[in-house]
PDB file of C-alpha atoms in Angstrom:
ATOM      1  CA  UNK A   1     -19.516   0.957  11.164  1.00 54.00           C
ATOM      2  CA  UNK A   2     -17.479   0.245  14.277  1.00 76.00           C
ATOM      3  CA  UNK A   3     -14.094  -0.222  12.660  1.00 91.00           C
ATOM      4  CA  UNK A   4     -11.015   1.950  13.017  1.00 94.00           C
ATOM      5  CA  UNK A   5     -11.423   5.295  11.287  1.00 95.00           C
ATOM      6  CA  UNK A   6      -8.806   7.798  10.224  1.00 96.00           C
ATOM      7  CA  UNK A   7      -9.068  11.378   9.110  1.00 96.00           C
ATOM      8  CA  UNK A   8      -8.179  12.786   6.676  1.00 97.00           C
ATOM      9  CA  UNK A   9      -7.807  10.004   4.109  1.00 95.00           C
ATOM     10  CA  UNK A  10      -5.498  12.109   1.970  1.00 96.00           C
ATOM     11  CA  UNK A  11      -3.308  15.079   2.786  1.00 97.00           C
ATOM     12  CA  UNK A  12      -1.158  17.084   0.412  1.00 98.00           C
ATOM     13  CA  UNK A  13       1.122  19.635   2.001  1.00 97.00           C
ATOM     14  CA  UNK A  14       4.154  21.713   1.208  1.00 97.00           C
ATOM     15  CA  UNK A  15       7.528  20.979   2.703  1.00 97.00           C
ATOM     16  CA  UNK A  16       7.943  22.701   6.044  1.00 97.00           C
ATOM     17  CA  UNK A  17       4.269  22.707   6.960  1.00 97.00           C
ATOM     18  CA  UNK A  18       2.820  20.928   9.971  1.00 98.00           C
ATOM     19  CA  UNK A  19       0.176  18.233   9.592  1.00 98.00           C
ATOM     20  CA  UNK A  20      -2.026  16.401  12.076  1.00 98.00           C
ATOM     21  CA  UNK A  21      -3.829  13.116  11.584  1.00 98.00           C
ATOM     22  CA  UNK A  22      -6.576  11.652  13.702  1.00 98.00           C
ATOM     23  CA  UNK A  23      -7.376   8.033  14.507  1.00 97.00           C
ATOM     24  CA  UNK A  24     -10.530   6.737  16.182  1.00 96.00           C
ATOM     25  CA  UNK A  25     -10.006   3.164  17.336  1.00 95.00           C
ATOM     26  CA  UNK A  26     -12.618   0.494  17.838  1.00 93.00           C
ATOM     27  CA  UNK A  27     -14.394   1.461  21.022  1.00 90.00           C
ATOM     28  CA  UNK A  28     -13.106  -0.237  24.159  1.00 84.00           C
ATOM     29  CA  UNK A  29      -9.844  -1.192  22.489  1.00 90.00           C
ATOM     30  CA  UNK A  30      -7.085  -0.420  24.957  1.00 89.00           C
ATOM     31  CA  UNK A  31      -4.165  -0.429  22.567  1.00 91.00           C
ATOM     32  CA  UNK A  32      -3.554   1.910  19.679  1.00 93.00           C
ATOM     33  CA  UNK A  33      -0.666   1.789  17.227  1.00 93.00           C
ATOM     34  CA  UNK A  34       0.671   4.082  14.550  1.00 95.00           C
ATOM     35  CA  UNK A  35       2.538   2.698  11.549  1.00 94.00           C
ATOM     36  CA  UNK A  36       4.033   4.164   8.410  1.00 95.00           C
ATOM     37  CA  UNK A  37       3.954   2.287   5.130  1.00 94.00           C
ATOM     38  CA  UNK A  38       5.775   3.134   1.937  1.00 93.00           C
ATOM     39  CA  UNK A  39       5.401   1.478  -1.441  1.00 89.00           C
ATOM     40  CA  UNK A  40       6.608  -2.103  -1.492  1.00 87.00           C
ATOM     41  CA  UNK A  41       7.112  -2.283   2.252  1.00 91.00           C
ATOM     42  CA  UNK A  42       5.230  -3.674   5.175  1.00 92.00           C
ATOM     43  CA  UNK A  43       3.915  -1.389   7.918  1.00 93.00           C
ATOM     44  CA  UNK A  44       6.741   0.114   9.996  1.00 92.00           C
ATOM     45  CA  UNK A  45       5.987   0.652  13.656  1.00 91.00           C
ATOM     46  CA  UNK A  46       6.057   4.252  14.889  1.00 93.00           C
ATOM     47  CA  UNK A  47       4.480   4.318  18.333  1.00 92.00           C
ATOM     48  CA  UNK A  48       2.056   2.515  20.628  1.00 89.00           C
ATOM     49  CA  UNK A  49      -0.387   3.485  23.374  1.00 91.00           C
ATOM     50  CA  UNK A  50      -1.885   1.425  26.148  1.00 89.00           C
ATOM     51  CA  UNK A  51      -4.921   3.521  27.071  1.00 90.00           C
ATOM     52  CA  UNK A  52      -3.546   7.081  27.327  1.00 89.00           C
ATOM     53  CA  UNK A  53       0.037   6.068  28.061  1.00 88.00           C
ATOM     54  CA  UNK A  54       2.536   6.122  25.217  1.00 88.00           C
ATOM     55  CA  UNK A  55       4.572   3.044  26.001  1.00 85.00           C
ATOM     56  CA  UNK A  56       6.922   2.697  23.104  1.00 81.00           C
ATOM     57  CA  UNK A  57       8.329   4.783  20.286  1.00 82.00           C
ATOM     58  CA  UNK A  58      10.334   3.640  17.334  1.00 83.00           C
ATOM     59  CA  UNK A  59      13.703   5.146  16.497  1.00 75.00           C
ATOM     60  CA  UNK A  60      11.997   6.108  13.231  1.00 71.00           C
ATOM     61  CA  UNK A  61      10.001   8.650  15.199  1.00 77.00           C
ATOM     62  CA  UNK A  62      12.157  11.764  15.042  1.00 85.00           C
ATOM     63  CA  UNK A  63      11.528  14.751  17.270  1.00 90.00           C
ATOM     64  CA  UNK A  64       9.377  16.213  14.484  1.00 94.00           C
ATOM     65  CA  UNK A  65       6.786  13.530  15.202  1.00 94.00           C
ATOM     66  CA  UNK A  66       4.511  13.578  18.219  1.00 94.00           C
ATOM     67  CA  UNK A  67       1.522  11.477  19.120  1.00 95.00           C
ATOM     68  CA  UNK A  68      -1.104  11.791  21.798  1.00 95.00           C
ATOM     69  CA  UNK A  69      -4.024   9.834  23.083  1.00 95.00           C
ATOM     70  CA  UNK A  70      -5.336  12.235  25.704  1.00 90.00           C
ATOM     71  CA  UNK A  71      -8.329  10.351  27.049  1.00 86.00           C
ATOM     72  CA  UNK A  72      -7.423   6.878  26.002  1.00 83.00           C
ATOM     73  CA  UNK A  73      -9.811   7.018  23.077  1.00 90.00           C
ATOM     74  CA  UNK A  74      -8.875   8.790  19.826  1.00 95.00           C
ATOM     75  CA  UNK A  75      -5.276   9.595  18.977  1.00 97.00           C
ATOM     76  CA  UNK A  76      -3.519  12.256  16.947  1.00 97.00           C
ATOM     77  CA  UNK A  77      -0.208  12.079  15.125  1.00 97.00           C
ATOM     78  CA  UNK A  78       1.452  15.394  14.325  1.00 97.00           C
ATOM     79  CA  UNK A  79       4.378  15.891  11.991  1.00 96.00           C
ATOM     80  CA  UNK A  80       6.107  19.234  12.238  1.00 97.00           C
ATOM     81  CA  UNK A  81       8.206  20.796   9.483  1.00 97.00           C
ATOM     82  CA  UNK A  82       7.309  18.067   7.023  1.00 97.00           C
ATOM     83  CA  UNK A  83       9.949  16.761   4.635  1.00 96.00           C
ATOM     84  CA  UNK A  84       9.504  14.998   1.308  1.00 96.00           C
ATOM     85  CA  UNK A  85      10.718  11.796   2.953  1.00 94.00           C
ATOM     86  CA  UNK A  86       7.641  11.884   5.190  1.00 96.00           C
ATOM     87  CA  UNK A  87       5.432  11.066   2.202  1.00 97.00           C
ATOM     88  CA  UNK A  88       3.827   7.736   3.014  1.00 96.00           C
ATOM     89  CA  UNK A  89       0.648   6.034   4.146  1.00 96.00           C
ATOM     90  CA  UNK A  90       0.127   6.475   7.876  1.00 97.00           C
ATOM     91  CA  UNK A  91      -1.826   3.593   9.344  1.00 96.00           C
ATOM     92  CA  UNK A  92      -3.505   3.389  12.698  1.00 96.00           C
ATOM     93  CA  UNK A  93      -4.467   0.109  14.312  1.00 94.00           C
ATOM     94  CA  UNK A  94      -6.172  -0.832  17.540  1.00 93.00           C
ATOM     95  CA  UNK A  95      -6.367  -4.009  19.554  1.00 89.00           C
ATOM     96  CA  UNK A  96      -8.360  -5.129  22.565  1.00 85.00           C
ATOM     97  CA  UNK A  97      -5.393  -5.549  24.872  1.00 75.00           C
ATOM     98  CA  UNK A  98      -4.664  -8.524  27.047  1.00 61.00           C
ATOM     99  CA  UNK A  99      -6.441  -9.257  30.276  1.00 49.00           C
ATOM    100  CA  UNK A 100      -3.150  -9.168  32.070  1.00 47.00           C
ATOM    101  CA  UNK A 101       0.351 -10.273  31.389  1.00 45.00           C
ATOM    102  CA  UNK A 102       1.464 -10.942  27.901  1.00 49.00           C
ATOM    103  CA  UNK A 103      -0.901 -11.729  25.111  1.00 53.00           C
ATOM    104  CA  UNK A 104      -0.600 -11.559  21.384  1.00 60.00           C
ATOM    105  CA  UNK A 105      -3.270  -9.191  20.207  1.00 73.00           C
ATOM    106  CA  UNK A 106      -5.123  -9.009  16.922  1.00 82.00           C
ATOM    107  CA  UNK A 107      -4.614  -5.596  15.400  1.00 87.00           C
ATOM    108  CA  UNK A 108      -7.391  -4.013  13.356  1.00 91.00           C
ATOM    109  CA  UNK A 109      -6.146  -1.450  10.893  1.00 94.00           C
ATOM    110  CA  UNK A 110      -7.828   1.725   9.758  1.00 95.00           C
ATOM    111  CA  UNK A 111      -7.935   2.824   6.094  1.00 93.00           C
ATOM    112  CA  UNK A 112      -4.885   5.046   6.522  1.00 95.00           C
ATOM    113  CA  UNK A 113      -3.998   8.637   5.731  1.00 97.00           C
ATOM    114  CA  UNK A 114      -1.942   9.104   2.605  1.00 96.00           C
ATOM    115  CA  UNK A 115       0.463  12.021   3.031  1.00 97.00           C
ATOM    116  CA  UNK A 116       2.124  13.683   0.073  1.00 97.00           C
ATOM    117  CA  UNK A 117       4.742  16.323   0.807  1.00 97.00           C
ATOM    118  CA  UNK A 118       5.543  18.548  -2.171  1.00 96.00           C
TER     119      UNK A 118
ATOM    120  CA  UNK B   1      14.711  -8.006  13.196  1.00 78.00           C
ATOM    121  CA  UNK B   2      12.437  -7.742  10.181  1.00 90.00           C
ATOM    122  CA  UNK B   3      11.198 -11.188   9.168  1.00 94.00           C
ATOM    123  CA  UNK B   4      12.041 -12.438   5.706  1.00 96.00           C
ATOM    124  CA  UNK B   5       9.194 -13.488   3.463  1.00 97.00           C
ATOM    125  CA  UNK B   6       9.463 -15.768   0.459  1.00 96.00           C
ATOM    126  CA  UNK B   7       8.706 -15.802  -2.336  1.00 97.00           C
ATOM    127  CA  UNK B   8       8.412 -12.109  -3.165  1.00 96.00           C
ATOM    128  CA  UNK B   9       5.650 -12.787  -5.667  1.00 97.00           C
ATOM    129  CA  UNK B  10       3.388 -15.633  -6.712  1.00 96.00           C
ATOM    130  CA  UNK B  11       1.212 -15.877  -9.799  1.00 97.00           C
ATOM    131  CA  UNK B  12      -1.464 -18.550  -9.802  1.00 95.00           C
ATOM    132  CA  UNK B  13      -4.464 -19.713 -11.713  1.00 96.00           C
ATOM    133  CA  UNK B  14      -7.725 -19.992  -9.834  1.00 96.00           C
ATOM    134  CA  UNK B  15      -7.877 -23.292  -7.980  1.00 95.00           C
ATOM    135  CA  UNK B  16      -4.130 -23.710  -7.562  1.00 96.00           C
ATOM    136  CA  UNK B  17      -2.347 -23.857  -4.212  1.00 96.00           C
ATOM    137  CA  UNK B  18       0.377 -21.602  -2.842  1.00 96.00           C
ATOM    138  CA  UNK B  19       2.695 -21.456   0.154  1.00 97.00           C
ATOM    139  CA  UNK B  20       4.149 -18.258   1.600  1.00 97.00           C
ATOM    140  CA  UNK B  21       6.970 -18.485   4.106  1.00 97.00           C
ATOM    141  CA  UNK B  22       8.057 -16.136   6.881  1.00 96.00           C
ATOM    142  CA  UNK B  23      11.300 -16.642   8.773  1.00 95.00           C
ATOM    143  CA  UNK B  24      13.021 -14.829  11.605  1.00 93.00           C
ATOM    144  CA  UNK B  25      16.531 -14.743  13.014  1.00 92.00           C
ATOM    145  CA  UNK B  26      15.105 -14.430  16.529  1.00 88.00           C
ATOM    146  CA  UNK B  27      13.044 -16.758  18.704  1.00 88.00           C
ATOM    147  CA  UNK B  28       9.401 -15.957  18.123  1.00 87.00           C
ATOM    148  CA  UNK B  29       6.455 -15.630  20.442  1.00 86.00           C
ATOM    149  CA  UNK B  30       3.813 -15.149  17.788  1.00 88.00           C
ATOM    150  CA  UNK B  31       3.289 -14.708  14.077  1.00 92.00           C
ATOM    151  CA  UNK B  32       0.508 -12.565  12.596  1.00 91.00           C
ATOM    152  CA  UNK B  33      -0.681 -12.871   9.005  1.00 93.00           C
ATOM    153  CA  UNK B  34      -2.420 -10.060   7.131  1.00 94.00           C
ATOM    154  CA  UNK B  35      -3.627  -9.559   3.573  1.00 95.00           C
ATOM    155  CA  UNK B  36      -3.615  -6.121   1.972  1.00 94.00           C
ATOM    156  CA  UNK B  37      -5.316  -5.238  -1.278  1.00 94.00           C
ATOM    157  CA  UNK B  38      -4.077  -2.316  -3.295  1.00 88.00           C
ATOM    158  CA  UNK B  39      -5.053   0.986  -1.712  1.00 84.00           C
ATOM    159  CA  UNK B  40      -6.649  -0.663   1.297  1.00 88.00           C
ATOM    160  CA  UNK B  41      -5.662  -1.334   4.888  1.00 88.00           C
ATOM    161  CA  UNK B  42      -4.174  -4.670   5.934  1.00 92.00           C
ATOM    162  CA  UNK B  43      -6.832  -7.156   6.999  1.00 92.00           C
ATOM    163  CA  UNK B  44      -6.162  -9.676   9.742  1.00 90.00           C
ATOM    164  CA  UNK B  45      -6.125 -13.329   8.697  1.00 91.00           C
ATOM    165  CA  UNK B  46      -4.811 -15.230  11.691  1.00 88.00           C
ATOM    166  CA  UNK B  47      -2.392 -15.255  14.565  1.00 87.00           C
ATOM    167  CA  UNK B  48      -0.243 -18.161  15.661  1.00 88.00           C
ATOM    168  CA  UNK B  49       1.135 -18.370  19.150  1.00 83.00           C
ATOM    169  CA  UNK B  50       4.151 -20.205  20.467  1.00 76.00           C
ATOM    170  CA  UNK B  51       2.984 -23.613  21.530  1.00 72.00           C
ATOM    171  CA  UNK B  52      -0.331 -23.120  19.789  1.00 67.00           C
ATOM    172  CA  UNK B  53      -2.094 -25.092  17.126  1.00 67.00           C
ATOM    173  CA  UNK B  54      -2.116 -24.655  13.406  1.00 69.00           C
ATOM    174  CA  UNK B  55      -4.726 -22.075  12.479  1.00 70.00           C
ATOM    175  CA  UNK B  56      -7.213 -22.005   9.649  1.00 71.00           C
ATOM    176  CA  UNK B  57      -9.328 -19.293   8.040  1.00 70.00           C
ATOM    177  CA  UNK B  58     -11.616 -20.717   5.356  1.00 75.00           C
ATOM    178  CA  UNK B  59      -9.245 -22.349   2.848  1.00 83.00           C
ATOM    179  CA  UNK B  60      -6.211 -20.579   4.248  1.00 89.00           C
ATOM    180  CA  UNK B  61      -4.188 -22.244   6.960  1.00 91.00           C
ATOM    181  CA  UNK B  62      -0.902 -21.517   8.659  1.00 92.00           C
ATOM    182  CA  UNK B  63       1.706 -23.307  10.701  1.00 90.00           C
ATOM    183  CA  UNK B  64       4.333 -22.082  13.123  1.00 91.00           C
ATOM    184  CA  UNK B  65       7.583 -23.970  13.588  1.00 88.00           C
ATOM    185  CA  UNK B  66       9.114 -22.545  16.752  1.00 85.00           C
ATOM    186  CA  UNK B  67      12.405 -24.421  16.410  1.00 87.00           C
ATOM    187  CA  UNK B  68      12.967 -23.182  12.887  1.00 85.00           C
ATOM    188  CA  UNK B  69      11.646 -19.723  13.812  1.00 90.00           C
ATOM    189  CA  UNK B  70       9.381 -19.671  10.827  1.00 92.00           C
ATOM    190  CA  UNK B  71       5.761 -19.734   9.766  1.00 94.00           C
ATOM    191  CA  UNK B  72       4.102 -20.790   6.544  1.00 94.00           C
ATOM    192  CA  UNK B  73       0.783 -19.688   5.086  1.00 95.00           C
ATOM    193  CA  UNK B  74      -1.011 -22.228   2.918  1.00 94.00           C
ATOM    194  CA  UNK B  75      -3.586 -21.078   0.399  1.00 94.00           C
ATOM    195  CA  UNK B  76      -5.608 -23.990  -0.926  1.00 92.00           C
ATOM    196  CA  UNK B  77      -7.701 -23.895  -4.104  1.00 92.00           C
ATOM    197  CA  UNK B  78      -7.005 -20.199  -4.507  1.00 93.00           C
ATOM    198  CA  UNK B  79      -9.801 -17.833  -5.434  1.00 94.00           C
ATOM    199  CA  UNK B  80      -9.633 -14.542  -7.299  1.00 95.00           C
ATOM    200  CA  UNK B  81     -10.361 -12.773  -4.016  1.00 94.00           C
ATOM    201  CA  UNK B  82      -7.085 -14.087  -2.582  1.00 95.00           C
ATOM    202  CA  UNK B  83      -5.125 -11.657  -4.725  1.00 96.00           C
ATOM    203  CA  UNK B  84      -3.231  -9.104  -2.690  1.00 96.00           C
ATOM    204  CA  UNK B  85      -0.073  -8.680  -0.681  1.00 96.00           C
ATOM    205  CA  UNK B  86       0.415 -10.963   2.289  1.00 97.00           C
ATOM    206  CA  UNK B  87       2.399  -9.719   5.270  1.00 96.00           C
ATOM    207  CA  UNK B  88       3.653 -11.646   8.221  1.00 95.00           C
ATOM    208  CA  UNK B  89       4.290  -9.809  11.464  1.00 93.00           C
ATOM    209  CA  UNK B  90       6.463 -11.415  14.105  1.00 91.00           C
ATOM    210  CA  UNK B  91       6.662 -10.823  17.827  1.00 86.00           C
ATOM    211  CA  UNK B  92       9.950 -11.779  19.409  1.00 83.00           C
ATOM    212  CA  UNK B  93       9.995 -13.795  22.594  1.00 78.00           C
ATOM    213  CA  UNK B  94      10.611 -11.436  25.491  1.00 74.00           C
ATOM    214  CA  UNK B  95       9.829  -8.404  23.358  1.00 70.00           C
ATOM    215  CA  UNK B  96       6.967  -5.937  23.312  1.00 71.00           C
ATOM    216  CA  UNK B  97       3.453  -6.312  21.973  1.00 68.00           C
ATOM    217  CA  UNK B  98       4.377  -4.932  18.587  1.00 78.00           C
ATOM    218  CA  UNK B  99       4.793  -7.166  15.552  1.00 83.00           C
ATOM    219  CA  UNK B 100       7.518  -6.365  13.049  1.00 89.00           C
ATOM    220  CA  UNK B 101       6.247  -6.815   9.512  1.00 93.00           C
ATOM    221  CA  UNK B 102       8.022  -8.380   6.573  1.00 94.00           C
ATOM    222  CA  UNK B 103       8.174  -6.778   3.132  1.00 95.00           C
ATOM    223  CA  UNK B 104       5.235  -8.782   1.892  1.00 96.00           C
ATOM    224  CA  UNK B 105       4.498 -11.400  -0.753  1.00 97.00           C
ATOM    225  CA  UNK B 106       2.440 -10.306  -3.725  1.00 97.00           C
ATOM    226  CA  UNK B 107      -0.108 -12.926  -4.784  1.00 97.00           C
ATOM    227  CA  UNK B 108      -1.921 -12.650  -8.106  1.00 97.00           C
ATOM    228  CA  UNK B 109      -4.673 -15.124  -8.933  1.00 96.00           C
ATOM    229  CA  UNK B 110      -5.772 -15.284 -12.562  1.00 95.00           C
ATOM    230  CA  UNK B 111      -9.063 -16.783 -13.808  1.00 93.00           C
TER     231      UNK B 111
END
């Protein structure tokens, strides 16, 4: 299977703990996105990478959140000092990236990591 | 800047048609349509670009009216497999590469 994969699929943690999620994009996809989705809502953008460079972060991404994509391949999203409000599905998506200039890219989503903070 | 989707929910019988609308208060560069089944990731349906043509995916088609800043998704002769939540994601002209998603339209197709 060459789709986007995420690990773990489910994570239950206690308030105040740190958690880290991993995303493996479709190989050779330049762009990688992290979203958060809560019940009854569409995906909310968190951050975006073009290769290893983090190009944009949402205001939703507090200083407790950090994301990396060290070699331009897989990415990790870490949440420090988790709060109950962090409970959500965290989705990763990747896209091929344009050849240059602006292009609207098709995003391919992974299965998500469901986080529950007790 | 979140697009507004309507209706919030649609209930159909198999074989009936449905239209889902997505509108924005900003000038749009592109509109993305996804379908998400319960507990699963969103699955790409189609993307419509400013100045582009109407798109089609099997019996699902979509249009993009740039002047009205809106897109419509047309589901023809709906099948049971069409059930799910449909999201539109809009990219604003002059913005970044990131679509902003609406709250979704829940579609239920009954036999």
